[in-house]
């Protein structure tokens, strides 16, 4: 049996499975976690420790059809002013419950389009954050930047706020692909953003590309990859386009007949991956690539790579607090998510209570399954002793859980020095779902490739 036949037999080209940026995944969160739970978890953070902070800005000037993020369109700054006021109130509420001497390890602004904020609002938000959370020694401040919503004033503002890493979405530069996904982003606009960030001392640049887009071909993706490499990024992400119109209604505007099938998606991924590796990038996990001096690569080599809601990370903070509408927080005790609607979120904060509406309290089994899935997703193997230590259980218990894996999935694992090793990395999400106690088949996810 050829490798392609094996991938077909295991359903790689048709299966829909989670990306496992958390375990359990967000669709499995329940309403048992509310504002009082969130408050208790915040107050239980160890005094003097470092935490990470995620700020969600759910606004865009233009809604791209391919995007499944929680965001909304606005052509004026009025909603931004109101939202920023609510964010500042949420920060003040958080500050009242944080233990003493908490420092900020990582700060990430996502969206939406964080740089939709005018320069004075960028400065105001950054100042409000740093007023309650001084930077730790490992501090990194990253922002998702849309090159089509950027000018010199905004560049000056993010740089002055201490930006250390910028993440720019490219998707695909081909005009026919952009027209099919409702995007209009030229190479020149992207070059302006890259050059402007470099000129202001922002040394670390991530670029994101999507494969599996409508009308995307080997030739068009090759041209985009060449242009991306010409921009000189330090880190790359090569994500598969997730066509989920039942979850992201604007995706009904995407012409489904023009989407590459599963086998074409794999070919597109391999084409870009090979070009990146040929240009000196090292593959990290499923879909990230980094140069030799990047911290993500150091974590990959050290075996400390982790998953979070942005994908792969070298952040070792045990607490990630998410602020803003729909933002998700991660604590040692579990997950908590804010109200999705900006109106409902603002109402809760206006009543001087946290906007938590759902989440999940981790059980001992959850912790074990999470570590098994994380090992597979980050290292394509299961380190029996390492999983046992992190999950707070015995190696024999880990071996027992691995032995319970479906035989069709278990045959994809080979013996290794520390434990089972995945034979074909393309199947990692399909094997990971075998350790997901909440996977019922009822939830609908993106394609596995």
Coordinates of C-alpha atoms in Angstrom, one line a residue:
X1 CA 0.0 0.0 0.0
X2 CA 1.4 3.4 -0.9
X3 CA 1.4 6.3 1.5
X4 CA -1.3 8.1 -0.5
X5 CA -3.5 4.9 -0.3
X6 CA -2.9 4.7 3.5
X7 CA -3.9 8.4 3.9
X8 CA -7.0 7.8 1.8
X9 CA -7.9 4.7 3.9
X10 CA -7.7 6.6 7.1
X11 CA -10.0 9.4 5.7
X12 CA -7.4 12.2 5.7
X13 CA -9.0 13.9 2.7
X14 CA -12.6 13.8 3.9
X15 CA -12.4 13.7 7.8
X16 CA -13.4 16.8 9.7
X17 CA -11.6 17.0 13.1
X18 CA -10.6 19.8 15.6
X19 CA -7.3 21.7 15.3
X20 CA -6.8 21.2 19.1
X21 CA -5.7 24.6 20.1
X22 CA -7.3 23.6 23.4
X23 CA -8.6 20.5 25.0
X24 CA -11.5 20.2 25.5
X25 CA -12.2 22.3 22.4
X26 CA -14.4 25.4 22.6
X27 CA -17.6 23.7 21.2
X28 CA -17.5 21.4 24.3
X29 CA -17.5 24.3 26.8
X30 CA -20.6 24.4 29.0
X31 CA -22.4 27.1 31.0
X32 CA -21.3 25.9 34.4
X33 CA -18.3 28.3 34.3
X34 CA -19.5 31.8 35.0
X35 CA -18.1 35.1 36.3
X36 CA -17.7 33.8 39.9
X37 CA -15.6 30.9 38.7
X38 CA -13.4 33.2 36.6
X39 CA -13.0 35.5 39.6
X40 CA -11.9 32.6 41.9
X41 CA -9.4 31.4 39.3
X42 CA -7.9 34.9 38.9
X43 CA -7.6 35.3 42.7
X44 CA -5.9 31.9 42.9
X45 CA -3.0 32.9 40.6
X46 CA 0.3 32.6 42.5
X47 CA 1.5 36.1 43.8
X48 CA 4.6 37.2 42.0
X49 CA 4.0 35.0 38.9
X50 CA 4.0 35.9 35.3
X51 CA 0.8 35.5 33.2
X52 CA -0.1 36.1 29.5
X53 CA -2.8 38.4 28.2
X54 CA -4.9 38.2 25.1
X55 CA -6.9 41.2 23.9
X56 CA -9.6 40.7 21.3
X57 CA -10.6 43.5 19.0
X58 CA -13.6 42.3 17.1
X59 CA -13.8 44.9 14.4
X60 CA -12.8 45.2 10.7
X61 CA -13.2 47.8 8.0
X62 CA -14.1 45.1 5.6
X63 CA -15.2 41.5 6.4
X64 CA -13.2 39.0 4.4
X65 CA -15.4 36.1 3.3
X66 CA -12.9 33.4 4.2
X67 CA -12.6 34.5 7.8
X68 CA -14.3 32.5 10.6
X69 CA -13.1 34.8 13.4
X70 CA -15.4 36.6 15.8
X71 CA -15.6 40.1 14.3
X72 CA -17.9 42.7 12.8
X73 CA -17.6 45.5 10.3
X74 CA -17.6 49.2 11.0
X75 CA -16.8 52.2 8.8
X76 CA -16.6 54.7 11.8
X77 CA -14.6 54.9 14.9
X78 CA -17.6 55.3 17.2
X79 CA -18.0 51.6 18.1
X80 CA -14.2 51.4 18.7
X81 CA -14.4 54.2 21.3
X82 CA -17.2 52.4 23.2
X83 CA -15.4 49.1 23.0
X84 CA -12.1 50.5 24.2
X85 CA -13.9 52.1 27.2
X86 CA -15.4 48.6 28.0
X87 CA -12.0 47.0 27.7
X88 CA -10.5 49.5 30.1
X89 CA -13.3 48.8 32.6
X90 CA -12.6 45.1 32.2
X91 CA -8.9 45.7 32.9
X92 CA -9.8 47.7 36.0
X93 CA -12.0 44.9 37.2
X94 CA -9.2 42.4 36.6
X95 CA -6.7 44.5 38.5
X96 CA -9.0 44.5 41.5
X97 CA -8.8 40.7 41.7
X98 CA -5.3 40.0 40.7
X99 CA -2.9 38.9 43.5
X100 CA 0.1 41.1 44.3
X101 CA 3.1 41.5 41.9
X102 CA 1.7 39.8 38.9
X103 CA 3.8 40.4 35.8
X104 CA 3.1 40.2 32.1
X105 CA 4.9 37.4 30.1
X106 CA 3.2 37.7 26.8
X107 CA 0.7 40.2 25.4
X108 CA -1.1 39.5 22.2
X109 CA -3.8 41.6 20.4
X110 CA -5.9 39.7 18.0
X111 CA -9.2 40.1 16.1
X112 CA -10.7 41.2 13.9
X113 CA -8.2 43.9 13.1
X114 CA -6.4 45.4 16.2
X115 CA -4.8 48.0 14.0
X116 CA -8.3 49.3 13.1
X117 CA -7.8 51.3 16.3
X118 CA -6.6 54.9 15.6
X119 CA -3.1 55.6 16.9
X120 CA -4.3 57.5 20.1
X121 CA -6.5 54.5 21.0
X122 CA -3.6 52.1 20.5
X123 CA -1.5 54.1 22.9
X124 CA -4.4 54.4 25.4
X125 CA -5.0 50.6 25.4
X126 CA -1.3 49.8 25.8
X127 CA -0.8 52.3 28.6
X128 CA -3.9 50.9 30.4
X129 CA -2.5 47.4 30.2
X130 CA 1.0 48.2 31.4
X131 CA -0.4 50.3 34.2
X132 CA -1.7 47.2 35.9
X133 CA 0.7 44.5 34.5
X134 CA 4.4 45.4 34.4
X135 CA 6.5 43.5 31.9
X136 CA 8.3 40.3 33.0
X137 CA 11.8 39.5 31.8
X138 CA 10.4 37.2 29.1
X139 CA 7.9 39.8 27.9
X140 CA 6.8 39.7 24.3
X141 CA 4.2 42.0 22.8
X142 CA 2.6 40.8 19.5
X143 CA -0.2 42.2 17.4
X144 CA -2.1 40.9 14.4
X145 CA -1.7 43.5 11.7
X146 CA -3.9 43.9 8.6
X147 CA -1.6 45.7 6.0
X148 CA -4.7 47.2 4.4
X149 CA -5.6 49.1 7.6
X150 CA -2.2 50.6 8.5
X151 CA -0.5 54.0 8.2
X152 CA 2.5 55.7 9.7
X153 CA 0.7 57.0 12.7
X154 CA -0.5 53.4 13.7
X155 CA 3.0 52.1 13.0
X156 CA 4.5 54.7 15.3
X157 CA 1.9 53.9 18.0
X158 CA 2.5 50.1 18.1
X159 CA 6.2 50.6 18.0
X160 CA 6.1 53.1 20.9
X161 CA 3.9 50.8 22.9
X162 CA 6.8 48.2 22.9
X163 CA 5.8 45.9 20.0
X164 CA 8.3 43.0 19.7
X165 CA 6.5 40.8 17.2
X166 CA 4.0 41.5 14.4
X167 CA 1.8 38.9 12.6
X168 CA 0.7 39.8 9.1
X169 CA -2.0 37.9 7.2
X170 CA -1.2 37.3 3.6
X171 CA -3.4 34.4 2.6
X172 CA -2.7 34.6 -1.1
X173 CA -1.5 37.4 -3.4
X174 CA -3.2 36.1 -6.5
X175 CA -5.9 38.6 -7.6
X176 CA -8.3 35.8 -8.7
X177 CA -8.0 34.2 -5.3
X178 CA -8.4 37.4 -3.4
X179 CA -11.5 38.3 -5.5
X180 CA -13.1 34.9 -4.5
X181 CA -12.4 35.4 -0.8
X182 CA -13.5 39.1 -0.5
X183 CA -10.0 40.5 0.1
X184 CA -8.0 43.2 -1.6
X185 CA -4.4 43.2 -0.3
X186 CA -1.6 44.1 -2.6
X187 CA 2.0 43.0 -2.3
X188 CA 3.0 46.6 -2.1
X189 CA 0.7 47.3 0.9
X190 CA 2.3 44.3 2.6
X191 CA 5.8 45.5 1.8
X192 CA 4.9 48.9 3.3
X193 CA 3.9 47.2 6.5
X194 CA 7.0 45.0 6.7
X195 CA 9.4 47.9 5.9
X196 CA 7.6 50.2 8.3
X197 CA 7.8 47.7 11.1
X198 CA 11.5 46.9 10.5
X199 CA 12.4 50.6 10.3
X200 CA 10.8 51.1 13.7
X201 CA 12.8 48.3 15.3
X202 CA 10.3 45.5 15.3
X203 CA 12.6 42.6 14.6
X204 CA 10.3 39.6 14.6
X205 CA 7.8 39.3 11.8
X206 CA 5.3 36.4 11.2
X207 CA 3.5 36.0 7.9
X208 CA 0.4 33.8 7.5
X209 CA -0.6 32.0 4.3
X210 CA -3.7 29.9 3.6
X211 CA -3.8 26.9 1.3
X212 CA -7.0 25.3 0.0
X213 CA -8.5 28.6 -1.1
X214 CA -10.8 28.9 -4.1
X215 CA -9.1 29.1 -7.5
X216 CA -5.7 28.5 -5.8
X217 CA -3.4 26.5 -8.0
X218 CA 0.2 25.2 -7.7
X219 CA 1.3 28.1 -9.9
X220 CA -0.5 30.8 -8.0
X221 CA 0.6 29.5 -4.6
X222 CA 4.2 29.2 -5.9
X223 CA 4.1 32.9 -6.8
X224 CA 2.7 33.9 -3.4
X225 CA 5.4 31.8 -1.6
X226 CA 8.1 33.5 -3.6
X227 CA 6.7 37.0 -2.7
X228 CA 6.4 36.0 0.9
X229 CA 10.0 34.8 1.1
X230 CA 11.1 38.1 -0.6
X231 CA 9.6 39.9 2.4
X232 CA 12.1 38.2 4.7
X233 CA 9.9 36.9 7.5
X234 CA 11.3 35.2 10.6
X235 CA 8.3 32.9 11.1
X236 CA 5.7 31.5 8.8
X237 CA 2.3 29.8 9.4
X238 CA 0.8 27.7 6.6
X239 CA -2.8 27.1 7.6
X240 CA -5.4 25.1 5.7
X241 CA -8.5 27.2 4.8
X242 CA -11.3 26.0 7.0
X243 CA -14.5 26.1 5.0
X244 CA -17.2 26.0 7.7
X245 CA -20.1 28.1 6.3
X246 CA -22.5 26.6 9.0
X247 CA -20.3 28.3 11.6
X248 CA -19.2 31.4 9.6
X249 CA -22.2 32.5 7.6
X250 CA -20.2 34.9 5.3
X251 CA -18.4 31.9 3.9
X252 CA -21.5 31.1 1.8
X253 CA -20.1 33.8 -0.5
X254 CA -17.1 31.5 -1.3
X255 CA -17.6 29.6 -4.6
X256 CA -17.5 26.0 -3.3
X257 CA -17.0 24.6 -6.8
X258 CA -13.6 26.4 -6.9
X259 CA -12.2 24.9 -3.7
X260 CA -9.4 22.4 -4.1
X261 CA -10.3 18.8 -3.0
X262 CA -8.5 17.1 -0.2
X263 CA -5.7 15.6 -2.3
X264 CA -5.1 18.9 -4.0
X265 CA -5.0 20.6 -0.5
X266 CA -2.2 18.2 0.5
X267 CA -0.3 18.9 -2.7
X268 CA -0.5 22.6 -2.1
X269 CA 0.7 22.3 1.5
X270 CA 3.6 20.1 0.5
X271 CA 4.6 22.5 -2.3
X272 CA 4.7 25.5 0.1
X273 CA 6.4 23.5 2.8
X274 CA 9.2 22.3 0.5
X275 CA 9.8 25.9 -0.7
X276 CA 10.0 27.1 2.9
X277 CA 12.4 24.4 4.0
X278 CA 14.5 25.0 0.9
X279 CA 14.8 28.7 1.9
X280 CA 16.2 27.8 5.3
X281 CA 13.1 27.5 7.5
X282 CA 12.6 24.5 9.8
X283 CA 9.2 22.9 10.1
X284 CA 7.6 23.1 13.5
X285 CA 4.5 21.0 14.3
X286 CA 1.8 20.8 11.6
X287 CA 2.0 24.2 10.0
X288 CA 4.6 26.5 11.4
X289 CA 8.1 27.3 10.1
X290 CA 10.9 29.4 11.7
X291 CA 14.5 30.4 11.1
X292 CA 17.3 29.3 13.4
X293 CA 17.2 32.2 15.7
X294 CA 13.5 32.2 16.4
X295 CA 12.2 31.4 19.9
X296 CA 9.6 29.0 18.6
X297 CA 12.3 26.9 17.0
X298 CA 14.3 26.8 20.2
X299 CA 11.1 25.6 22.1
X300 CA 10.6 23.0 19.4
X301 CA 14.1 21.7 19.8
X302 CA 13.9 21.7 23.6
X303 CA 10.7 19.8 23.6
X304 CA 8.8 22.7 25.3
X305 CA 6.5 23.7 22.4
X306 CA 2.9 24.1 23.3
X307 CA -0.5 24.7 21.7
X308 CA -2.7 27.7 22.4
X309 CA -5.5 29.6 20.7
X310 CA -3.0 31.2 18.3
X311 CA -1.5 27.9 17.2
X312 CA 2.0 26.9 18.4
X313 CA 3.7 28.9 21.1
X314 CA 6.9 29.0 23.3
X315 CA 5.0 30.8 26.1
X316 CA 5.4 28.8 29.3
X317 CA 3.0 30.9 31.4
X318 CA 0.4 28.6 33.1
X319 CA -2.3 31.4 32.9
X320 CA -3.6 33.1 29.8
X321 CA -6.2 35.7 30.5
X322 CA -8.4 36.7 27.6
X323 CA -10.2 40.1 27.6
X324 CA -12.8 41.4 25.2
X325 CA -15.9 39.9 23.6
X326 CA -15.6 36.1 22.9
X327 CA -12.0 36.0 24.4
X328 CA -11.0 32.7 26.0
X329 CA -8.9 32.4 29.2
X330 CA -6.8 29.3 30.2
X331 CA -6.1 28.6 33.8
X332 CA -4.6 25.5 35.5
X333 CA -8.2 24.8 36.7
X334 CA -9.9 25.1 33.2
X335 CA -11.1 27.4 30.5
X336 CA -13.4 30.4 30.6
X337 CA -14.9 32.3 27.7
X338 CA -16.5 35.8 27.5
X339 CA -19.8 36.6 26.0
X340 CA -19.5 36.6 22.2
X341 CA -21.8 39.5 21.5
X342 CA -20.2 42.9 22.0
X343 CA -23.4 44.2 23.4
X344 CA -23.9 41.4 26.0
X345 CA -20.2 41.6 26.9
X346 CA -20.4 45.4 27.5
X347 CA -23.5 44.9 29.6
X348 CA -21.8 42.5 31.9
X349 CA -18.7 44.7 32.3
X350 CA -21.0 47.7 32.8
X351 CA -22.6 45.9 35.7
X352 CA -19.1 45.5 37.3
X353 CA -18.9 41.7 36.8
X354 CA -16.8 39.6 34.5
X355 CA -18.4 38.7 31.2
X356 CA -17.7 34.9 31.5
X357 CA -20.6 32.9 30.0
X358 CA -19.2 29.4 29.6
X359 CA -16.1 27.3 30.0
X360 CA -14.9 24.0 31.3
X361 CA -13.5 22.7 34.6
X362 CA -10.7 20.2 33.9
X363 CA -10.9 16.7 35.4
X364 CA -8.0 14.3 35.9
X365 CA -9.0 12.5 32.7
X366 CA -9.1 15.8 30.8
X367 CA -5.5 16.6 31.9
X368 CA -4.2 13.3 30.8
X369 CA -6.0 13.4 27.4
X370 CA -4.9 17.0 26.9
X371 CA -1.2 16.1 27.5
X372 CA -1.5 13.1 25.1
X373 CA -3.0 15.3 22.4
X374 CA -0.5 18.1 23.0
X375 CA 2.4 15.7 22.7
X376 CA 1.1 14.4 19.4
X377 CA 0.3 17.9 18.0
X378 CA 3.6 19.4 19.1
X379 CA 6.1 16.5 18.8
X380 CA 4.3 13.7 16.8
X381 CA 5.1 11.3 19.6
X382 CA 3.9 10.4 23.1
X383 CA 6.6 10.7 25.8
X384 CA 5.1 8.4 28.4
X385 CA 7.1 9.7 31.4
X386 CA 6.7 13.3 30.3
X387 CA 2.9 13.0 29.9
X388 CA 2.7 11.3 33.3
X389 CA 4.6 14.0 35.0
X390 CA 2.7 16.9 33.4
X391 CA -0.7 15.2 34.0
X392 CA 0.0 14.2 37.6
X393 CA -0.4 10.5 37.0
X394 CA 1.7 7.3 36.7
X395 CA 3.4 6.1 33.5
X396 CA 1.4 2.9 33.8
X397 CA -1.8 4.9 33.6
X398 CA -0.6 6.7 30.5
X399 CA 0.3 3.3 28.9
X400 CA -3.2 2.0 29.8
X401 CA -4.8 5.1 28.1
X402 CA -2.7 4.6 25.0
X403 CA -3.6 0.9 24.9
X404 CA -7.3 1.9 24.7
X405 CA -6.7 3.7 21.4
X406 CA -8.8 2.4 18.5
X407 CA -6.8 -0.3 16.7
X408 CA -7.1 1.5 13.4
X409 CA -5.4 4.5 14.9
X410 CA -3.0 2.5 17.0
X411 CA -1.5 0.9 13.9
X412 CA -0.3 4.4 12.9
X413 CA 2.0 4.5 15.9
X414 CA 5.5 2.9 16.0
X415 CA 7.6 2.1 19.1
X416 CA 10.0 4.9 20.1
X417 CA 12.6 5.5 22.8
X418 CA 10.2 7.5 25.0
X419 CA 6.9 6.0 23.7
X420 CA 4.8 5.7 20.6
X421 CA 5.8 7.7 17.5
X422 CA 3.4 8.8 14.8
X423 CA 4.4 7.3 11.4
X424 CA 2.7 9.8 9.2
X425 CA 2.5 13.4 10.4
X426 CA -0.3 14.2 8.1
X427 CA -2.6 12.0 10.2
X428 CA -1.8 13.7 13.5
X429 CA -5.3 15.3 14.0
X430 CA -7.0 12.0 13.2
X431 CA -4.9 10.2 15.8
X432 CA -5.4 13.0 18.3
X433 CA -9.1 12.7 18.1
X434 CA -8.8 9.1 19.4
X435 CA -7.8 10.6 22.8
X436 CA -10.7 13.1 22.7
X437 CA -13.4 11.9 25.2
X438 CA -15.8 14.5 23.9
X439 CA -15.6 13.7 20.2
X440 CA -19.1 12.4 19.3
X441 CA -19.0 13.1 15.6
X442 CA -21.9 15.6 16.1
X443 CA -19.7 18.7 16.0
X444 CA -18.6 19.9 12.6
X445 CA -15.0 20.9 12.1
X446 CA -12.5 21.8 9.3
X447 CA -10.9 19.3 7.0
X448 CA -8.1 17.3 8.5
X449 CA -5.7 18.3 5.7

